């Protein structure tokens, strides 16, 4: 019987970094072929195709790079891959996963992984994470689950996954909803059903520019004013508490002529929609045309807003999409 096929695409990140014996910190050093060579058992599990797509620290990835990854991954599926694994830096991994999950229109699993410890470390986690990701990509129950994130033997949905710690191996958590499953004794075990999701069209034009503005004590709204006067197409305000802003931020938000989404800087929970009525509250914000982000963090809300603006949806539709997300 022929073996299943898995394609592994490398984008960079700690998983491929090493100091190579030199001082000055670790840098991208290993190719996709090197990564899979570190996990010899893979060749017994599947026919593995490995390709180095990029070699970047993940903070320097661009949406255009992710569009390239989307097309590459689709090509792999078209050519018979049963699943696709992408390795990248963990710093922006939740954003890549979330963005790709908005557009991933295949039943086959697209699994994203990385590492918290580079290869020079004692007990580096890269090889184990690749092994676990291939197990997940080969599991028939991973089909129709969109984009999955696998690190430290935990399986996360792109919707909820979040990097929560600077160095811990268990940095990835699924805030609000919990993990999708675990890799146990060489098998992927799911704890919950697939999360329903909407698949959006990949915009044909360049992506709109959407800024994120942080709320903080004594925020005078100056940055919002600057953004309103510049070339941004949308703005996400990472609000206080359940999604609130200062009086001064509110004054500037009211003058904006671009879509405004308001999220919560707390890191978990849903934004309010009908509790507080003071100036700068969620009721005031919505009465001024702002959309509350629901469960989405600012970085995820930004990506959804970019896709919606790029697909030229109306203000009312933006509201509906966030409400139903
Ligand atoms: N610290 C990062 C990582 O975990 C570096 C990056 O995101 O590229 O991979």
GROMACS .gro file of C-alpha atoms and ligand atoms in nm:
model
  334
    1UNK     CA    1   0.000   0.000   0.000
    2UNK     CA    2   0.130   0.344  -0.083
    3UNK     CA    3   0.209   0.575   0.204
    4UNK     CA    4   0.007   0.891   0.270
    5UNK     CA    5   0.161   1.216   0.152
    6UNK     CA    6   0.250   1.514   0.368
    7UNK     CA    7   0.404   1.839   0.251
    8UNK     CA    8   0.604   2.049   0.495
    9UNK     CA    9   0.677   2.414   0.415
   10UNK     CA   10   0.925   2.612   0.627
   11UNK     CA   11   0.895   2.988   0.676
   12UNK     CA   12   1.166   3.049   0.939
   13UNK     CA   13   1.137   3.115   1.312
   14UNK     CA   14   1.313   2.968   1.615
   15UNK     CA   15   1.245   2.617   1.487
   16UNK     CA   16   1.506   2.673   1.215
   17UNK     CA   17   1.741   2.895   1.416
   18UNK     CA   18   2.088   2.825   1.550
   19UNK     CA   19   2.388   3.031   1.659
   20UNK     CA   20   2.612   2.796   1.463
   21UNK     CA   21   2.869   2.818   1.744
   22UNK     CA   22   2.899   3.197   1.710
   23UNK     CA   23   2.818   3.472   1.957
   24UNK     CA   24   2.548   3.725   1.869
   25UNK     CA   25   2.230   3.522   1.903
   26UNK     CA   26   2.046   3.266   1.694
   27UNK     CA   27   1.937   3.330   1.335
   28UNK     CA   28   1.756   3.130   1.066
   29UNK     CA   29   2.000   2.852   0.975
   30UNK     CA   30   1.815   2.534   0.881
   31UNK     CA   31   1.618   2.442   0.570
   32UNK     CA   32   1.298   2.238   0.563
   33UNK     CA   33   1.510   1.936   0.462
   34UNK     CA   34   1.725   1.982   0.775
   35UNK     CA   35   1.412   2.002   0.990
   36UNK     CA   36   1.272   1.674   0.866
   37UNK     CA   37   1.614   1.505   0.881
   38UNK     CA   38   1.597   1.567   1.256
   39UNK     CA   39   1.285   1.345   1.274
   40UNK     CA   40   1.390   1.020   1.103
   41UNK     CA   41   1.064   0.842   1.192
   42UNK     CA   42   0.874   1.069   0.950
   43UNK     CA   43   0.981   0.862   0.652
   44UNK     CA   44   0.804   0.556   0.798
   45UNK     CA   45   0.487   0.759   0.852
   46UNK     CA   46   0.443   0.926   0.514
   47UNK     CA   47   0.599   1.034   0.188
   48UNK     CA   48   0.731   1.367   0.300
   49UNK     CA   49   0.794   1.658   0.070
   50UNK     CA   50   0.985   1.941   0.237
   51UNK     CA   51   1.028   2.288   0.095
   52UNK     CA   52   1.193   2.598   0.234
   53UNK     CA   53   0.952   2.872   0.135
   54UNK     CA   54   1.105   3.153   0.343
   55UNK     CA   55   1.358   3.192   0.623
   56UNK     CA   56   1.229   3.486   0.825
   57UNK     CA   57   1.175   3.580   1.186
   58UNK     CA   58   0.798   3.572   1.209
   59UNK     CA   59   0.764   3.937   1.306
   60UNK     CA   60   0.879   4.019   0.952
   61UNK     CA   61   0.632   3.796   0.770
   62UNK     CA   62   0.386   3.984   0.550
   63UNK     CA   63   0.032   3.904   0.443
   64UNK     CA   64   0.161   3.862   0.089
   65UNK     CA   65   0.389   3.586   0.220
   66UNK     CA   66   0.085   3.414   0.370
   67UNK     CA   67  -0.099   3.439   0.040
   68UNK     CA   68   0.200   3.262  -0.114
   69UNK     CA   69   0.177   2.996   0.158
   70UNK     CA   70  -0.196   2.955   0.092
   71UNK     CA   71  -0.131   2.900  -0.279
   72UNK     CA   72   0.160   2.666  -0.210
   73UNK     CA   73  -0.048   2.460   0.036
   74UNK     CA   74  -0.338   2.436  -0.211
   75UNK     CA   75  -0.097   2.320  -0.478
   76UNK     CA   76   0.026   2.045  -0.244
   77UNK     CA   77  -0.331   1.925  -0.186
   78UNK     CA   78  -0.400   1.935  -0.558
   79UNK     CA   79  -0.092   1.720  -0.611
   80UNK     CA   80  -0.216   1.459  -0.366
   81UNK     CA   81  -0.096   1.571  -0.022
   82UNK     CA   82  -0.319   1.436   0.255
   83UNK     CA   83  -0.216   1.719   0.480
   84UNK     CA   84   0.014   2.019   0.489
   85UNK     CA   85   0.238   2.134   0.774
   86UNK     CA   86   0.385   2.484   0.791
   87UNK     CA   87   0.668   2.570   1.028
   88UNK     CA   88   0.715   2.932   1.131
   89UNK     CA   89   0.814   3.156   1.419
   90UNK     CA   90   0.582   3.151   1.714
   91UNK     CA   91   0.570   3.530   1.759
   92UNK     CA   92   0.306   3.586   1.492
   93UNK     CA   93   0.191   3.226   1.457
   94UNK     CA   94  -0.159   3.296   1.589
   95UNK     CA   95  -0.205   3.568   1.327
   96UNK     CA   96  -0.084   3.349   1.040
   97UNK     CA   97  -0.311   3.067   1.156
   98UNK     CA   98  -0.609   3.301   1.194
   99UNK     CA   99  -0.555   3.466   0.856
  100UNK     CA  100  -0.509   3.137   0.670
  101UNK     CA  101  -0.814   2.995   0.847
  102UNK     CA  102  -1.024   3.278   0.701
  103UNK     CA  103  -0.939   3.163   0.348
  104UNK     CA  104  -0.839   2.793   0.373
  105UNK     CA  105  -1.096   2.628   0.146
  106UNK     CA  106  -0.978   2.267   0.157
  107UNK     CA  107  -1.097   1.975   0.371
  108UNK     CA  108  -0.737   1.864   0.419
  109UNK     CA  109  -0.572   1.982   0.737
  110UNK     CA  110  -0.335   2.276   0.729
  111UNK     CA  111  -0.127   2.249   1.047
  112UNK     CA  112   0.103   2.523   1.170
  113UNK     CA  113   0.382   2.461   1.417
  114UNK     CA  114   0.703   2.617   1.545
  115UNK     CA  115   0.936   2.588   1.841
  116UNK     CA  116   1.008   2.774   2.161
  117UNK     CA  117   1.366   2.647   2.187
  118UNK     CA  118   1.614   2.669   1.903
  119UNK     CA  119   1.811   2.364   1.795
  120UNK     CA  120   2.117   2.461   2.007
  121UNK     CA  121   1.911   2.426   2.324
  122UNK     CA  122   1.908   2.123   2.549
  123UNK     CA  123   1.571   1.960   2.485
  124UNK     CA  124   1.482   2.170   2.182
  125UNK     CA  125   1.115   2.117   2.096
  126UNK     CA  126   1.120   2.163   1.718
  127UNK     CA  127   1.158   1.797   1.620
  128UNK     CA  128   0.883   1.686   1.860
  129UNK     CA  129   0.651   1.956   1.730
  130UNK     CA  130   0.706   1.853   1.368
  131UNK     CA  131   0.644   1.489   1.461
  132UNK     CA  132   0.321   1.580   1.643
  133UNK     CA  133   0.209   1.804   1.356
  134UNK     CA  134   0.256   1.527   1.102
  135UNK     CA  135   0.053   1.293   1.327
  136UNK     CA  136  -0.226   1.554   1.334
  137UNK     CA  137  -0.202   1.617   0.959
  138UNK     CA  138  -0.236   1.242   0.892
  139UNK     CA  139  -0.535   1.194   1.123
  140UNK     CA  140  -0.863   1.163   0.925
  141UNK     CA  141  -1.048   1.341   1.210
  142UNK     CA  142  -0.836   1.649   1.139
  143UNK     CA  143  -1.016   1.696   0.808
  144UNK     CA  144  -1.265   1.982   0.781
  145UNK     CA  145  -1.124   2.154   1.087
  146UNK     CA  146  -0.961   2.440   0.897
  147UNK     CA  147  -0.620   2.552   1.016
  148UNK     CA  148  -0.485   2.385   1.329
  149UNK     CA  149  -0.192   2.483   1.549
  150UNK     CA  150   0.012   2.208   1.713
  151UNK     CA  151   0.283   2.271   1.973
  152UNK     CA  152   0.382   2.085   2.286
  153UNK     CA  153   0.139   1.804   2.196
  154UNK     CA  154  -0.164   2.033   2.218
  155UNK     CA  155  -0.395   2.092   1.919
  156UNK     CA  156  -0.555   2.434   1.887
  157UNK     CA  157  -0.803   2.588   1.648
  158UNK     CA  158  -0.685   2.899   1.466
  159UNK     CA  159  -0.988   3.085   1.600
  160UNK     CA  160  -0.885   3.067   1.966
  161UNK     CA  161  -0.510   3.005   1.974
  162UNK     CA  162  -0.292   3.263   2.147
  163UNK     CA  163   0.076   3.286   2.242
  164UNK     CA  164   0.059   3.362   2.613
  165UNK     CA  165   0.415   3.340   2.741
  166UNK     CA  166   0.757   3.456   2.619
  167UNK     CA  167   0.951   3.132   2.673
  168UNK     CA  168   0.731   2.856   2.816
  169UNK     CA  169   0.692   2.541   2.607
  170UNK     CA  170   0.322   2.558   2.691
  171UNK     CA  171   0.294   2.912   2.562
  172UNK     CA  172   0.004   2.839   2.326
  173UNK     CA  173  -0.335   2.845   2.488
  174UNK     CA  174  -0.684   2.850   2.347
  175UNK     CA  175  -0.837   3.134   2.538
  176UNK     CA  176  -1.212   3.115   2.610
  177UNK     CA  177  -1.275   2.783   2.436
  178UNK     CA  178  -1.000   2.537   2.533
  179UNK     CA  179  -0.785   2.314   2.318
  180UNK     CA  180  -0.919   2.102   2.034
  181UNK     CA  181  -0.723   1.795   2.132
  182UNK     CA  182  -0.395   1.634   2.231
  183UNK     CA  183  -0.133   1.416   2.072
  184UNK     CA  184  -0.110   1.110   2.295
  185UNK     CA  185   0.110   0.803   2.239
  186UNK     CA  186   0.154   0.886   1.875
  187UNK     CA  187  -0.213   0.959   1.796
  188UNK     CA  188  -0.418   1.275   1.764
  189UNK     CA  189  -0.707   1.263   2.011
  190UNK     CA  190  -0.981   1.522   1.970
  191UNK     CA  191  -1.175   1.653   2.269
  192UNK     CA  192  -1.414   1.878   2.080
  193UNK     CA  193  -1.596   1.893   1.749
  194UNK     CA  194  -1.473   2.105   1.463
  195UNK     CA  195  -1.537   2.474   1.511
  196UNK     CA  196  -1.776   2.614   1.254
  197UNK     CA  197  -1.620   2.877   1.035
  198UNK     CA  198  -1.690   3.092   0.734
  199UNK     CA  199  -1.448   3.089   0.443
  200UNK     CA  200  -1.384   3.430   0.286
  201UNK     CA  201  -1.268   3.507  -0.065
  202UNK     CA  202  -0.904   3.588  -0.099
  203UNK     CA  203  -0.894   3.954  -0.205
  204UNK     CA  204  -0.748   4.009  -0.550
  205UNK     CA  205  -0.618   4.357  -0.474
  206UNK     CA  206  -0.356   4.477  -0.225
  207UNK     CA  207  -0.461   4.449   0.136
  208UNK     CA  208  -0.608   4.756   0.301
  209UNK     CA  209  -0.408   4.923   0.577
  210UNK     CA  210  -0.564   4.870   0.918
  211UNK     CA  211  -0.403   5.013   1.232
  212UNK     CA  212  -0.433   4.900   1.592
  213UNK     CA  213  -0.445   5.162   1.866
  214UNK     CA  214  -0.394   5.062   2.227
  215UNK     CA  215  -0.602   5.209   2.506
  216UNK     CA  216  -0.409   5.323   2.815
  217UNK     CA  217  -0.453   5.551   3.112
  218UNK     CA  218  -0.454   5.917   3.007
  219UNK     CA  219  -0.487   5.840   2.635
  220UNK     CA  220  -0.555   6.178   2.476
  221UNK     CA  221  -0.674   6.047   2.139
  222UNK     CA  222  -0.379   6.203   1.953
  223UNK     CA  223  -0.282   5.878   1.777
  224UNK     CA  224  -0.639   5.821   1.659
  225UNK     CA  225  -0.637   6.174   1.518
  226UNK     CA  226  -0.309   6.104   1.332
  227UNK     CA  227  -0.450   5.783   1.185
  228UNK     CA  228  -0.769   5.961   1.080
  229UNK     CA  229  -0.557   6.210   0.885
  230UNK     CA  230  -0.338   5.947   0.718
  231UNK     CA  231  -0.382   5.668   0.466
  232UNK     CA  232  -0.537   5.400   0.683
  233UNK     CA  233  -0.850   5.221   0.559
  234UNK     CA  234  -0.963   5.097   0.899
  235UNK     CA  235  -0.873   5.097   1.266
  236UNK     CA  236  -0.900   4.856   1.557
  237UNK     CA  237  -0.907   5.017   1.899
  238UNK     CA  238  -0.786   4.777   2.167
  239UNK     CA  239  -1.016   4.910   2.433
  240UNK     CA  240  -1.027   4.894   2.811
  241UNK     CA  241  -1.221   4.621   2.991
  242UNK     CA  242  -1.522   4.503   2.794
  243UNK     CA  243  -1.439   4.741   2.507
  244UNK     CA  244  -1.424   5.103   2.623
  245UNK     CA  245  -1.224   5.417   2.547
  246UNK     CA  246  -1.140   5.746   2.718
  247UNK     CA  247  -1.351   6.061   2.662
  248UNK     CA  248  -1.073   6.206   2.446
  249UNK     CA  249  -1.039   5.890   2.235
  250UNK     CA  250  -1.417   5.897   2.189
  251UNK     CA  251  -1.407   6.254   2.061
  252UNK     CA  252  -1.150   6.154   1.798
  253UNK     CA  253  -1.325   5.828   1.705
  254UNK     CA  254  -1.641   6.025   1.624
  255UNK     CA  255  -1.450   6.223   1.362
  256UNK     CA  256  -1.317   5.912   1.180
  257UNK     CA  257  -1.450   5.829   0.835
  258UNK     CA  258  -1.310   5.474   0.824
  259UNK     CA  259  -1.448   5.150   0.978
  260UNK     CA  260  -1.367   5.122   1.349
  261UNK     CA  261  -1.367   4.794   1.541
  262UNK     CA  262  -1.325   4.792   1.919
  263UNK     CA  263  -1.170   4.495   2.101
  264UNK     CA  264  -1.076   4.431   2.463
  265UNK     CA  265  -0.720   4.455   2.590
  266UNK     CA  266  -0.794   4.209   2.873
  267UNK     CA  267  -0.696   3.904   2.667
  268UNK     CA  268  -1.006   3.696   2.732
  269UNK     CA  269  -1.383   3.722   2.738
  270UNK     CA  270  -1.628   3.884   2.499
  271UNK     CA  271  -1.674   4.256   2.439
  272UNK     CA  272  -1.987   4.407   2.587
  273UNK     CA  273  -2.263   4.536   2.360
  274UNK     CA  274  -2.536   4.661   2.591
  275UNK     CA  275  -2.416   4.706   2.947
  276UNK     CA  276  -2.242   5.044   2.986
  277UNK     CA  277  -2.387   5.373   2.871
  278UNK     CA  278  -2.126   5.640   2.963
  279UNK     CA  279  -1.920   5.843   2.716
  280UNK     CA  280  -1.664   5.604   2.559
  281UNK     CA  281  -1.861   5.291   2.657
  282UNK     CA  282  -1.961   5.016   2.415
  283UNK     CA  283  -2.311   5.164   2.376
  284UNK     CA  284  -2.169   5.506   2.297
  285UNK     CA  285  -1.912   5.353   2.058
  286UNK     CA  286  -2.176   5.153   1.871
  287UNK     CA  287  -2.408   5.454   1.851
  288UNK     CA  288  -2.118   5.629   1.678
  289UNK     CA  289  -2.086   5.351   1.419
  290UNK     CA  290  -1.813   5.138   1.581
  291UNK     CA  291  -1.833   4.759   1.571
  292UNK     CA  292  -1.745   4.551   1.878
  293UNK     CA  293  -1.498   4.267   1.806
  294UNK     CA  294  -1.690   4.003   2.004
  295UNK     CA  295  -1.441   3.738   2.116
  296UNK     CA  296  -1.159   3.852   1.889
  297UNK     CA  297  -0.835   4.004   2.014
  298UNK     CA  298  -0.712   4.321   1.843
  299UNK     CA  299  -0.464   4.138   1.617
  300UNK     CA  300  -0.728   3.889   1.501
  301UNK     CA  301  -0.997   4.157   1.465
  302UNK     CA  302  -0.756   4.350   1.244
  303UNK     CA  303  -0.713   4.055   1.006
  304UNK     CA  304  -1.087   3.995   0.981
  305UNK     CA  305  -1.147   4.367   0.920
  306UNK     CA  306  -0.881   4.367   0.647
  307UNK     CA  307  -1.046   4.076   0.468
  308UNK     CA  308  -1.389   4.242   0.498
  309UNK     CA  309  -1.269   4.580   0.372
  310UNK     CA  310  -1.082   4.410   0.089
  311UNK     CA  311  -1.403   4.229  -0.007
  312UNK     CA  312  -1.582   4.566  -0.004
  313UNK     CA  313  -1.850   4.470   0.243
  314UNK     CA  314  -2.077   4.742   0.382
  315UNK     CA  315  -2.058   4.885   0.735
  316UNK     CA  316  -2.370   4.685   0.830
  317UNK     CA  317  -2.213   4.365   0.697
  318UNK     CA  318  -1.893   4.431   0.893
  319UNK     CA  319  -2.109   4.450   1.205
  320UNK     CA  320  -2.291   4.127   1.115
  321UNK     CA  321  -1.967   3.942   1.039
  322UNK     CA  322  -1.815   4.033   1.377
  323UNK     CA  323  -2.139   3.951   1.558
  324UNK     CA  324  -2.161   3.609   1.397
  325UNK     CA  325  -1.794   3.521   1.401
  326LIG     N1  326   1.078   3.378   1.893
  326LIG     C1  327   1.031   3.344   1.769
  326LIG     C2  328   0.991   3.198   1.752
  326LIG     O1  329   0.947   3.142   1.849
  326LIG     C3  330   1.100   3.397   1.654
  326LIG     C4  331   0.998   3.415   1.546
  326LIG     O2  332   0.879   3.430   1.576
  326LIG     O3  333   1.037   3.410   1.430
  326LIG     O4  334   1.004   3.137   1.651
   0.00000   0.00000   0.00000
